[in-house]
Coordinates of C-alpha atoms and ligand atoms in Angstrom, one line a residue:
Chain A
M1 CA 76.3 79.2 68.6
E2 CA 74.7 76.1 69.9
L3 CA 72.6 76.5 73.1
K4 CA 72.2 73.5 75.2
E5 CA 70.8 73.1 78.6
E6 CA 73.3 71.3 80.7
K7 CA 72.6 69.5 83.9
P8 CA 73.8 71.4 87.0
V9 CA 77.3 70.5 88.1
A10 CA 76.9 68.4 91.2
D11 CA 79.2 70.4 93.5
K12 CA 77.8 73.8 92.7
I13 CA 76.4 75.9 95.6
T14 CA 72.9 77.2 95.4
I15 CA 72.2 80.9 95.6
G16 CA 68.9 82.8 95.7
E17 CA 67.9 86.4 95.7
L18 CA 65.0 87.4 97.9
H19 CA 63.5 90.7 96.8
L20 CA 62.0 92.9 99.5
S21 CA 61.7 96.7 99.5
G22 CA 64.5 97.6 97.1
C23 CA 64.7 99.1 93.7
T24 CA 66.0 96.0 91.9
G25 CA 69.3 97.7 91.4
C26 CA 71.0 95.0 93.5
L27 CA 69.6 92.3 91.3
V28 CA 70.7 94.2 88.2
T29 CA 74.1 94.5 89.8
L30 CA 74.4 90.7 89.8
A31 CA 73.6 90.7 86.1
D32 CA 76.1 93.5 85.6
N33 CA 78.8 90.9 85.8
Y34 CA 77.7 90.1 82.2
E35 CA 79.5 87.0 81.0
G36 CA 80.9 86.7 84.5
L37 CA 77.4 85.9 85.7
F38 CA 77.2 83.0 83.2
K39 CA 80.6 81.8 84.3
L40 CA 79.4 81.9 88.0
L41 CA 76.2 80.0 87.0
D42 CA 78.0 77.5 84.8
D43 CA 80.7 76.5 87.3
Y44 CA 80.0 77.6 90.8
A45 CA 76.4 78.4 91.6
D46 CA 72.9 77.5 90.6
L47 CA 70.5 80.4 90.9
V48 CA 67.5 78.8 92.5
Y49 CA 65.4 81.8 93.3
A50 CA 65.3 85.4 91.9
L51 CA 62.7 87.8 90.7
T52 CA 62.2 87.5 86.9
L53 CA 65.4 85.5 86.4
V54 CA 64.1 82.2 87.9
D55 CA 60.7 80.8 87.6
V56 CA 60.3 79.6 91.2
R57 CA 57.4 81.1 93.2
H58 CA 58.2 79.9 96.6
V59 CA 61.3 80.4 98.7
P60 CA 63.4 77.2 98.3
E61 CA 66.2 75.7 100.4
M62 CA 69.5 77.4 99.4
D63 CA 73.2 77.7 100.5
V64 CA 73.4 81.4 100.1
C65 CA 70.4 83.8 100.2
L66 CA 71.0 87.3 99.0
V67 CA 68.3 89.6 100.4
E68 CA 67.7 92.8 98.5
G69 CA 65.7 95.6 100.1
S70 CA 64.6 96.5 103.6
C71 CA 61.7 94.8 105.2
C72 CA 58.4 96.5 105.5
L73 CA 56.9 95.6 108.9
N74 CA 53.4 96.5 107.6
D75 CA 53.7 93.9 104.8
E76 CA 53.0 90.4 106.1
I77 CA 54.3 88.7 103.1
S78 CA 57.7 90.4 103.3
V79 CA 58.1 89.5 106.9
E80 CA 57.1 85.9 106.3
E81 CA 59.3 85.4 103.2
L82 CA 62.3 86.9 105.1
K83 CA 61.9 84.6 108.0
E84 CA 61.4 81.7 105.6
A85 CA 64.6 82.6 103.7
R86 CA 66.5 82.7 107.0
A87 CA 65.2 79.3 108.0
K88 CA 66.0 77.8 104.6
S89 CA 69.5 79.2 103.9
A90 CA 72.9 78.5 105.4
V91 CA 74.3 81.9 104.8
L92 CA 72.0 85.0 104.7
V93 CA 73.5 88.1 103.1
A94 CA 72.2 91.6 103.4
Y95 CA 72.8 92.3 99.8
G96 CA 73.0 96.1 99.3
A97 CA 72.5 99.1 101.5
C98 CA 68.7 98.8 101.9
A99 CA 68.9 95.3 103.3
A100 CA 71.9 96.2 105.5
Y101 CA 71.2 99.7 106.7
G102 CA 67.7 100.7 105.4
N103 CA 69.4 103.2 103.0
I104 CA 66.9 105.4 101.2
T105 CA 64.0 103.5 102.7
R106 CA 65.0 105.0 106.0
F107 CA 63.5 108.2 104.7
C108 CA 60.1 106.6 104.1
R109 CA 57.3 108.2 106.2
G110 CA 54.5 106.3 104.7
G111 CA 51.5 107.8 103.0
Q112 CA 52.6 106.8 99.5
W113 CA 50.2 105.9 96.7
N114 CA 49.2 103.1 96.4
Q115 CA 50.2 101.6 99.8
P116 CA 49.6 104.5 102.2
G117 CA 49.6 102.1 105.2
Q118 CA 53.2 101.0 104.6
E119 CA 55.6 103.2 106.5
A120 CA 57.7 101.0 108.7
F121 CA 60.8 99.9 106.7
V122 CA 63.7 98.4 108.7
P123 CA 67.0 96.8 107.8
I124 CA 66.5 93.1 107.6
S125 CA 68.6 92.4 110.7
E126 CA 65.7 93.9 112.8
V127 CA 63.8 90.8 111.8
V128 CA 66.3 88.0 111.2
D129 CA 69.9 87.3 112.0
V130 CA 72.2 88.3 109.2
D131 CA 75.5 86.6 108.5
L132 CA 77.2 88.9 106.1
Y133 CA 76.9 92.5 104.9
L134 CA 77.5 93.9 101.4
P135 CA 76.9 97.6 101.7
S136 CA 76.7 100.4 99.1
C137 CA 73.9 101.6 96.8
P138 CA 74.0 99.8 94.5
P139 CA 76.6 97.2 95.5
C140 CA 79.3 96.5 93.0
P141 CA 79.2 93.7 90.5
Q142 CA 82.8 92.8 91.4
A143 CA 82.1 92.7 95.1
I144 CA 79.2 90.2 94.7
R145 CA 81.3 88.2 92.3
N146 CA 84.1 88.0 94.8
I147 CA 81.7 87.0 97.6
A148 CA 80.1 84.3 95.3
V149 CA 83.5 82.8 94.5
M150 CA 84.5 82.9 98.1
A151 CA 81.2 81.4 99.3
Y152 CA 81.9 78.6 96.8
L153 CA 85.4 78.1 98.1
L154 CA 84.1 78.1 101.7
L155 CA 81.5 75.5 101.0
K156 CA 83.1 73.3 98.4
G157 CA 86.9 74.1 98.5
N158 CA 89.8 72.2 100.0
D159 CA 91.2 73.2 103.4
E160 CA 93.5 75.9 102.0
Q161 CA 90.7 77.5 100.0
K162 CA 88.3 77.3 103.0
A163 CA 90.9 79.2 105.1
L164 CA 91.3 81.9 102.4
A165 CA 87.5 82.2 102.0
T166 CA 87.0 82.5 105.8
A167 CA 89.7 85.1 106.1
Y168 CA 88.2 87.0 103.2
L169 CA 84.6 86.9 104.4
T170 CA 85.4 87.6 108.1
P171 CA 85.3 91.4 107.9
L172 CA 82.0 91.4 106.0
M173 CA 80.6 89.1 108.7
Q174 CA 81.9 91.4 111.4
L175 CA 80.3 94.3 109.6
A176 CA 76.9 92.4 110.0
Q177 CA 77.6 92.3 113.7
R178 CA 78.5 96.0 113.9
G179 CA 75.0 97.3 113.7
N180 CA 72.4 98.3 111.1
E181 CA 72.8 102.0 111.1
A182 CA 75.0 103.7 108.6
C183 CA 75.7 107.3 107.6
G184 CA 78.5 109.4 106.4
C185 CA 78.7 110.4 110.1
D186 CA 80.4 107.0 110.7
L187 CA 83.5 108.5 109.3
M188 CA 83.4 111.1 112.1
Y189 CA 82.3 108.7 114.9
D190 CA 84.4 105.7 114.1
V191 CA 87.3 107.0 112.1
I192 CA 88.1 110.7 112.8
N193 CA 86.8 110.8 116.3
Q194 CA 88.8 107.6 117.0
G195 CA 92.0 109.2 115.8
L196 CA 92.3 106.9 112.8
C197 CA 91.8 109.1 109.7
M198 CA 94.8 109.9 107.6
G199 CA 93.1 111.7 104.8
C200 CA 93.5 109.1 102.0
G201 CA 90.4 110.3 100.2
T202 CA 88.8 106.8 99.7
C203 CA 85.6 107.8 101.3
A204 CA 85.1 110.7 99.0
G205 CA 85.9 108.6 96.0
T206 CA 83.5 105.9 97.1
C207 CA 80.3 107.8 97.9
P208 CA 77.7 107.0 95.2
V209 CA 75.9 110.3 95.7
R210 CA 79.0 112.5 96.0
A211 CA 78.0 113.6 99.5
I212 CA 81.7 113.7 100.6
T213 CA 84.3 116.2 99.8
M214 CA 87.8 116.4 101.2
E215 CA 88.4 119.6 103.0
Y216 CA 91.9 120.2 104.3
G217 CA 92.7 116.5 104.4
K218 CA 89.6 115.2 106.1
P219 CA 86.2 114.1 104.8
N220 CA 83.4 116.5 105.0
V221 CA 79.9 114.9 104.7
N222 CA 77.0 116.8 103.3
R223 CA 74.4 115.1 105.5
D224 CA 71.5 116.2 103.5
L225 CA 72.8 114.3 100.5
C226 CA 73.8 111.2 102.4
I227 CA 71.5 108.3 101.7
K228 CA 72.9 106.1 104.5
C229 CA 74.3 103.4 102.3
G230 CA 77.4 102.5 104.4
A231 CA 79.8 102.4 101.4
C232 CA 82.2 105.1 102.7
Y233 CA 82.8 103.5 106.1
S234 CA 83.2 100.0 104.8
Q235 CA 85.5 101.1 102.0
C236 CA 87.7 103.2 104.3
P237 CA 91.0 101.5 105.0
R238 CA 90.7 102.5 108.6
S239 CA 87.3 100.9 109.2
W240 CA 89.1 97.6 108.8
F241 CA 92.3 96.4 107.3
N242 CA 93.0 92.7 107.4
F243 CA 96.7 92.2 106.6
D244 CA 96.3 88.4 106.4
V245 CA 94.1 88.9 103.3
M246 CA 95.6 92.2 101.9
N247 CA 99.2 91.0 102.0
N248 CA 98.2 88.3 99.6
Y249 CA 96.3 90.7 97.2
E250 CA 98.2 89.6 94.1
G251 CA 97.5 85.9 94.7
I252 CA 93.8 86.6 95.5
I253 CA 93.2 88.8 92.4
D254 CA 94.9 86.2 90.2
A255 CA 92.8 83.4 91.8
I256 CA 89.5 85.3 91.2
N257 CA 90.5 86.2 87.7
G258 CA 91.5 82.5 87.1
A259 CA 88.2 81.3 88.5
M260 CA 86.3 83.6 86.2
K261 CA 88.2 82.6 83.0
Chain B
M1 CA 105.6 89.9 106.4
D2 CA 108.9 91.5 106.7
V3 CA 108.9 95.2 107.5
L4 CA 110.1 95.9 104.0
G5 CA 107.4 93.7 102.4
N6 CA 107.7 91.3 99.6
Y7 CA 109.9 92.4 96.7
K8 CA 111.6 91.0 93.7
S9 CA 114.5 93.4 93.7
V10 CA 115.7 96.6 95.3
I11 CA 117.8 99.1 93.4
S12 CA 119.3 102.5 93.8
A13 CA 118.2 104.6 90.9
R14 CA 117.6 108.0 89.4
A15 CA 116.0 109.3 86.2
A16 CA 118.3 109.5 83.2
D17 CA 116.3 112.5 81.9
K18 CA 118.0 115.7 83.3
D19 CA 114.7 117.7 83.1
I20 CA 113.0 115.2 85.3
Q21 CA 115.9 115.0 87.7
K22 CA 115.8 118.8 88.1
K23 CA 112.0 119.0 88.5
A24 CA 111.3 116.1 90.7
Q25 CA 113.2 115.8 93.9
D26 CA 115.1 112.6 94.9
G27 CA 115.5 110.8 91.6
G28 CA 112.3 111.4 89.7
I29 CA 111.3 107.7 89.9
V30 CA 107.5 108.2 89.9
T31 CA 107.5 110.8 87.2
T32 CA 109.7 108.7 84.9
L33 CA 107.7 105.5 85.5
F34 CA 104.4 107.2 84.8
A35 CA 105.8 109.0 81.8
Y36 CA 107.0 105.6 80.4
A37 CA 103.7 103.9 81.3
L38 CA 101.7 106.6 79.5
E39 CA 103.9 106.4 76.4
E40 CA 103.7 102.6 76.3
G41 CA 99.9 102.6 76.9
I42 CA 100.4 100.7 80.1
I43 CA 98.3 103.4 81.7
D44 CA 96.1 106.0 79.9
G45 CA 96.2 108.4 82.8
A46 CA 97.5 108.8 86.4
I47 CA 96.2 110.2 89.6
V48 CA 98.9 112.4 91.1
A49 CA 99.1 115.3 93.6
G50 CA 98.9 118.6 91.8
P51 CA 98.8 122.2 92.9
S52 CA 95.6 123.8 94.2
D53 CA 94.4 127.3 94.6
E54 CA 96.1 127.6 98.0
P55 CA 99.9 127.6 98.3
W56 CA 101.4 124.3 99.2
K57 CA 98.1 122.6 99.5
P58 CA 98.1 119.5 97.2
E59 CA 95.1 118.5 95.3
P60 CA 94.6 115.2 93.4
M61 CA 94.5 115.5 89.7
V62 CA 94.3 113.2 86.7
V63 CA 97.1 113.6 84.2
T64 CA 97.0 112.0 80.8
T65 CA 100.1 113.5 79.1
K66 CA 103.7 113.7 79.9
A67 CA 103.5 117.5 80.0
E68 CA 100.8 117.5 82.6
L69 CA 102.7 114.9 84.6
L70 CA 105.8 117.0 84.6
A71 CA 103.8 120.1 85.5
A72 CA 102.6 118.3 88.6
A73 CA 105.9 116.8 89.8
G74 CA 107.5 117.7 93.1
T75 CA 107.4 116.6 96.7
R76 CA 104.4 117.5 98.8
Y77 CA 104.5 118.0 102.6
T78 CA 100.9 117.1 103.3
I79 CA 98.9 114.2 102.1
S80 CA 96.9 114.6 98.8
P81 CA 93.7 112.6 98.9
N82 CA 94.4 110.9 95.6
L83 CA 91.9 108.0 96.3
Q84 CA 89.2 110.6 95.9
L85 CA 89.6 110.4 92.1
I86 CA 90.0 106.6 91.7
K87 CA 86.4 105.9 90.6
E88 CA 86.1 109.3 88.9
A89 CA 89.2 108.6 86.8
T90 CA 87.3 105.7 85.2
R91 CA 84.2 107.8 84.8
S92 CA 84.5 111.4 83.9
Y93 CA 88.0 110.9 82.6
G94 CA 87.0 107.6 80.9
L95 CA 90.3 105.9 81.8
D96 CA 90.6 102.1 81.3
R97 CA 94.1 101.8 82.8
V98 CA 94.7 104.0 85.8
G99 CA 98.0 104.8 87.4
I100 CA 98.0 106.0 91.0
V101 CA 100.7 107.1 93.4
G102 CA 100.3 107.4 97.1
T103 CA 101.6 106.9 100.6
P104 CA 101.7 103.4 102.0
C105 CA 98.2 104.0 103.6
Q106 CA 96.9 105.1 100.2
V107 CA 98.3 102.0 98.6
Q108 CA 96.6 99.9 101.3
A109 CA 93.3 101.7 100.4
T110 CA 93.9 101.0 96.7
R111 CA 94.3 97.2 97.4
K112 CA 91.3 97.2 99.7
A113 CA 89.3 98.9 96.9
Q114 CA 90.4 96.1 94.6
L115 CA 89.8 93.1 96.9
Y116 CA 86.7 94.5 98.5
P117 CA 85.2 96.9 95.9
I118 CA 82.2 97.8 98.0
G119 CA 81.6 101.2 96.6
M120 CA 84.0 101.0 93.7
R121 CA 82.0 99.7 90.8
D122 CA 84.1 98.7 87.7
V123 CA 87.3 99.9 89.2
D124 CA 89.3 96.9 90.4
D125 CA 90.7 95.7 87.0
K126 CA 91.3 99.2 85.8
I127 CA 94.0 99.9 88.3
A128 CA 97.0 99.3 86.2
L129 CA 100.0 100.7 88.1
V130 CA 100.3 101.5 91.8
L131 CA 103.3 103.4 92.9
G132 CA 104.1 103.9 96.6
I133 CA 106.1 106.6 98.3
Y134 CA 107.9 105.9 101.6
C135 CA 106.2 107.7 104.5
M136 CA 107.2 108.0 108.1
E137 CA 104.3 110.3 109.1
N138 CA 102.3 113.1 107.6
L139 CA 101.0 116.6 108.6
S140 CA 97.7 118.2 108.0
Y141 CA 97.7 121.3 105.9
Q142 CA 96.9 123.4 109.0
A143 CA 99.9 121.8 110.7
L144 CA 102.1 122.8 107.8
E145 CA 100.7 126.3 108.0
A146 CA 101.4 126.5 111.7
I147 CA 105.0 125.4 111.2
V148 CA 105.7 127.8 108.3
E149 CA 103.7 130.8 109.6
D150 CA 104.0 130.4 113.3
H151 CA 107.3 128.6 114.0
C152 CA 109.2 129.8 111.0
N153 CA 107.4 133.2 110.7
Q154 CA 107.1 133.1 106.9
K155 CA 104.0 133.4 104.7
M156 CA 102.9 130.2 102.9
E157 CA 102.7 132.0 99.6
S158 CA 106.2 133.4 99.9
V159 CA 107.8 130.0 100.4
K160 CA 109.8 128.6 97.5
K161 CA 111.1 125.4 99.0
M162 CA 110.7 123.3 102.1
D163 CA 113.1 120.7 103.3
I164 CA 113.3 118.2 106.1
G165 CA 116.8 117.0 107.0
K166 CA 119.6 117.2 109.6
G167 CA 117.1 117.6 112.5
K168 CA 115.5 120.7 111.0
F169 CA 112.4 121.7 109.1
T170 CA 113.7 124.4 106.7
V171 CA 111.8 126.9 104.6
Y172 CA 113.3 129.0 101.8
T173 CA 111.4 132.1 100.7
E174 CA 111.3 133.6 97.2
R175 CA 113.3 136.6 98.5
G176 CA 116.1 134.5 99.9
A177 CA 115.2 134.2 103.6
V178 CA 115.9 130.8 105.3
S179 CA 113.9 129.9 108.4
Q180 CA 114.1 126.8 110.5
M181 CA 112.3 124.8 113.1
P182 CA 113.9 122.0 115.1
L183 CA 112.3 118.8 113.9
K184 CA 111.6 117.7 117.5
Y185 CA 108.6 120.2 117.5
I186 CA 107.0 118.4 114.6
H187 CA 105.7 115.6 116.7
K188 CA 102.6 117.3 118.0
Y189 CA 101.7 118.2 114.4
V190 CA 101.6 114.7 113.1
Q191 CA 98.1 113.7 112.1
P192 CA 96.7 111.2 114.7
G193 CA 95.9 108.6 112.0
C194 CA 99.6 108.2 111.3
H195 CA 100.3 106.8 114.7
V196 CA 98.5 103.5 113.9
C197 CA 100.2 103.1 110.5
L198 CA 102.1 99.9 110.1
D199 CA 103.8 100.4 106.7
Y200 CA 106.8 102.5 105.9
V201 CA 107.8 101.5 102.3
A202 CA 104.4 100.8 100.7
N203 CA 104.6 97.1 100.9
L204 CA 101.5 96.6 98.7
A205 CA 102.6 98.8 95.8
D206 CA 103.7 97.5 92.4
I207 CA 106.8 99.6 92.8
S208 CA 107.7 101.7 95.8
T209 CA 110.3 104.4 96.1
G210 CA 111.8 107.0 98.4
S211 CA 115.1 108.8 99.0
V212 CA 116.0 106.9 102.2
G213 CA 118.9 104.5 101.8
S214 CA 120.4 106.1 98.6
P215 CA 122.8 109.0 98.1
D216 CA 121.5 112.6 97.5
G217 CA 119.6 112.8 94.3
W218 CA 119.0 109.0 94.1
S219 CA 116.1 106.9 95.2
T220 CA 115.8 103.4 96.7
V221 CA 113.3 101.4 94.6
F222 CA 111.5 98.2 95.6
V223 CA 110.1 96.3 92.6
R224 CA 107.4 94.2 94.2
S225 CA 104.6 92.7 92.0
N226 CA 104.7 90.9 88.7
K227 CA 103.2 93.9 87.1
G228 CA 105.7 96.2 88.8
N229 CA 108.5 93.9 87.6
A230 CA 107.4 94.1 84.0
V231 CA 107.1 97.9 84.0
W232 CA 110.5 98.3 85.7
D233 CA 112.2 95.9 83.2
G234 CA 110.6 97.8 80.3
A235 CA 111.7 101.2 81.7
M236 CA 115.2 99.9 82.2
A237 CA 115.4 98.4 78.7
A238 CA 114.3 101.8 77.4
G239 CA 117.3 103.4 79.2
L240 CA 115.2 105.6 81.5
F241 CA 117.1 105.0 84.7
E242 CA 120.7 105.1 85.9
T243 CA 121.1 102.5 88.6
K244 CA 123.5 101.4 91.2
D245 CA 123.6 98.1 93.0
M246 CA 121.9 98.5 96.4
E247 CA 124.8 96.6 98.0
G248 CA 127.3 99.3 97.1
V249 CA 125.4 102.4 98.1
K250 CA 125.6 104.4 101.3
P251 CA 123.7 104.6 103.6
G252 CA 122.1 101.5 102.0
L253 CA 119.2 99.1 102.7
D254 CA 120.1 98.8 106.4
L255 CA 118.9 102.4 107.0
V256 CA 115.6 101.7 105.2
K257 CA 115.2 98.6 107.3
K258 CA 116.1 100.4 110.5
L259 CA 113.6 103.2 109.9
A260 CA 110.9 100.8 108.9
T261 CA 111.4 98.8 112.0
E262 CA 111.4 101.9 114.2
K263 CA 108.2 103.2 112.7
I264 CA 106.3 99.9 112.8
T265 CA 107.5 99.0 116.3
K266 CA 106.5 102.5 117.6
N267 CA 103.1 102.4 115.9
Q268 CA 102.4 98.8 116.8
K269 CA 103.0 99.9 120.4
H270 CA 100.5 102.7 119.9
V271 CA 97.9 100.2 118.4
D272 CA 98.5 98.0 121.5
E273 CA 98.2 100.9 123.9
R274 CA 94.8 101.8 122.4
K275 CA 93.6 98.4 123.6
S276 CA 93.9 99.4 127.2
F277 CA 93.3 103.2 126.7
G278 CA 90.5 103.6 129.1
L279 CA 88.9 102.1 132.2
K280 CA 85.8 100.0 132.7
A281 CA 83.7 100.1 135.9
D282 CA 85.0 96.6 136.8
G283 CA 88.5 97.9 136.7
T284 CA 89.5 96.2 133.4
P285 CA 90.8 98.2 130.5
K286 CA 88.5 99.9 128.0
A287 CA 89.7 99.8 124.4
L288 CA 89.5 102.2 121.5
R289 CA 88.6 100.9 118.1
N290 CA 91.2 98.7 116.4
P291 CA 90.9 98.7 112.6
Y292 CA 93.2 95.8 112.4
E293 CA 90.8 93.6 114.3
T294 CA 87.3 94.4 113.4
P295 CA 85.3 97.2 111.6
Ligands
SF4_1 S1 88.6 106.8 103.8 FE1 88.8 106.8 106.0 S2 91.0 107.2 106.4 FE2 90.5 107.8 104.2 S3 90.0 110.0 104.3 FE3 88.1 108.8 104.5 S4 87.7 108.6 106.7 FE4 89.9 109.2 106.4
SF4_2 S1 78.2 109.6 102.8 FE1 77.8 108.6 100.9 S2 78.9 106.7 101.0 FE2 78.6 107.4 103.1 S3 76.8 106.5 103.8 FE3 76.2 108.5 103.0 S4 75.6 108.1 100.9 FE4 76.7 106.3 101.6
SF4_3 S1 102.4 107.6 108.1 FE1 101.1 106.1 107.3 S2 99.0 106.8 107.7 FE2 100.4 108.6 107.8 S3 100.4 109.4 105.8 FE3 102.2 108.1 106.0 S4 101.5 106.1 105.2 FE4 99.6 107.3 105.6

C-alpha cells in the first residue's frame, strides 16, 4: 500500500483534544473508531491538537475542542490551557464523564504521590462555559463519531444538513446546561421521582460499572459502586426523547453509515 | 408522524406452525420472526422476556436457539426490562447480530441507544432486528400481585393463565378456579411512567405487532423499516405465515387507529398538564420535568 501525505481538504473542520485530569481513555475512545478515525480525518476533520497523536505543543485555534478530564484548580497550567482552549474554539465539548461531571476524580481527596498538593478537581464547566456534553466513562467511539459527523454538517453542510445537525446536537447541548453533577441518583430524582420511569432497563444495561440492577421493574443503584459518570441518565429514554430526530432514525443511521464509507 | 407511524405494509397474520400458534398467544408473530431470523443468520441471538424465579415475573434473557425461544414464548403482564441486556448480549454472549423485542417505549430506548450511543459502546450496528409489541399501558409486578392476590384472591403461583378482555381482568388457576376484577379498577395500578407515553404501536420498530385489529388468534402486523421489510418478505417466502388482507378483517385497522389516537391524545394531555402542575410564588404555573423538551 502506498502511503502519501495529502494536503488537508479545504472545507474540513478542525478538531483538537485538550487533555486535563483524565486517564486517556477518552482519547483512546476516539482511536477506537479504527478505520473510522482515518475516514473522519481524511474527509471531515483535521486533528490539530492531541496528546501523542499530534505534534503541536501549544493550544491552537480550532472549530471543535474536545476536553478530556476534569480540571485541577491547584494546577495553574490546566486552568490556563482550559481557558485558552475556550477562547480559541468555536465549540467546546466536555468529552467524557470526568470533564462533564468530575466522574472518578470527584473522589479525589488529595495527598497523592507525587502531587500531594493537588486535591481540587472540578468539572470543566466550573471554570469555562461548555457547549456540549458527551457523558459516560469512557464515552463510546460511535457517539464521538456521530458528534464529529454532525459537527461537520453543522459547520460545513447545506441548510438541510445544518438543520439535522442542530436537531441532533440540541439535547447534548441542553445536557451541558443541565448541571455538572451526575450520579445514578439522577434516575431517582429526575426520572422515578418525576413519575417518568417505565422500567425499560436501559439504565442498567448502560452503566459501565454495573452499579444498576433492575428490581421489580425499577432501577436500583448501588451508590457505592457508582462513579458518577452520567451515562445512565443521559441514555435513559425518559431523560430526553426528541421525536424530531428519533422518528428519522433510519435516515440518520444510513446517512452516518454513508458518511463513514 | 401519524399515530400509527411510518409503515410499508400492514397485514393480518398468524404463524403457520401449529406448535407456535398454541404456545404463543395471538398469532405467534414475534416467535416466528425470531425463529426465522435465527435460522437464516439474520440474528445470532435475541433478547426476550423469559421466566424468573418468581411466578409471573418476567426476566430478560438471551436466547440463541429456536428451542430456547419457544420455551420463553408467551404474553407477559408486566414489563420485562429487556434493554438491560442489550450491551451484555454483545459482550458476555458475544452476539454480533442482536434481535430485541419490546414495548413501544423499549423500542424508543433502542433507537436512542443507536442514535445516541452514550453508554452503549459497540452496540449500535449490532442491533439487527427490533420487534415491537403494541402497548396501551403497563403494570408493575407489585400491581399485578395486588390485582391477583388482593382483588382476585388467588395466589400468584397457582395462576395458570391471565387474560384481559370484555371489561374484565381474569385469572384462571391450576385447579380450575376463575376470578375476575372489573377492568376499571386497573387504572390506579398503571405505572406512572406510562401516562406520558406517546406511542401505541411501536412506531420505531422494524416490525410491530399486536392482537388488536385482527380476529382471535391473529395479529395485526406493521412492516416498517427496510430491514423489517426484508425479514418479512423472507419469512413470507418461506411460508411461515398465514395472512389476510387487512382491508377484509374485522375489527380492522380502524380499531388500531382509534385506540392509538385515544392513548396518544390522553397522554399528550397528561404531558401538557404537567407543564402547569404546580404554582410559583408569582402566581404562574410551575412545571414538572418534560422529557420531550429537555433533559
Ligand atoms: S432507563 Fe430510565 S425509564 Fe428506563 S428503567 Fe432506567 S430510569 Fe426507568
Ligand atoms: S449509576 Fe453507573 S451509569 Fe449511572 S452515573 Fe453511576 S456509574 Fe454512571
Ligand atoms: S404504555 Fe408506553 S411507557 Fe408504558 S409500558 Fe407501554 S410502551 Fe412503555
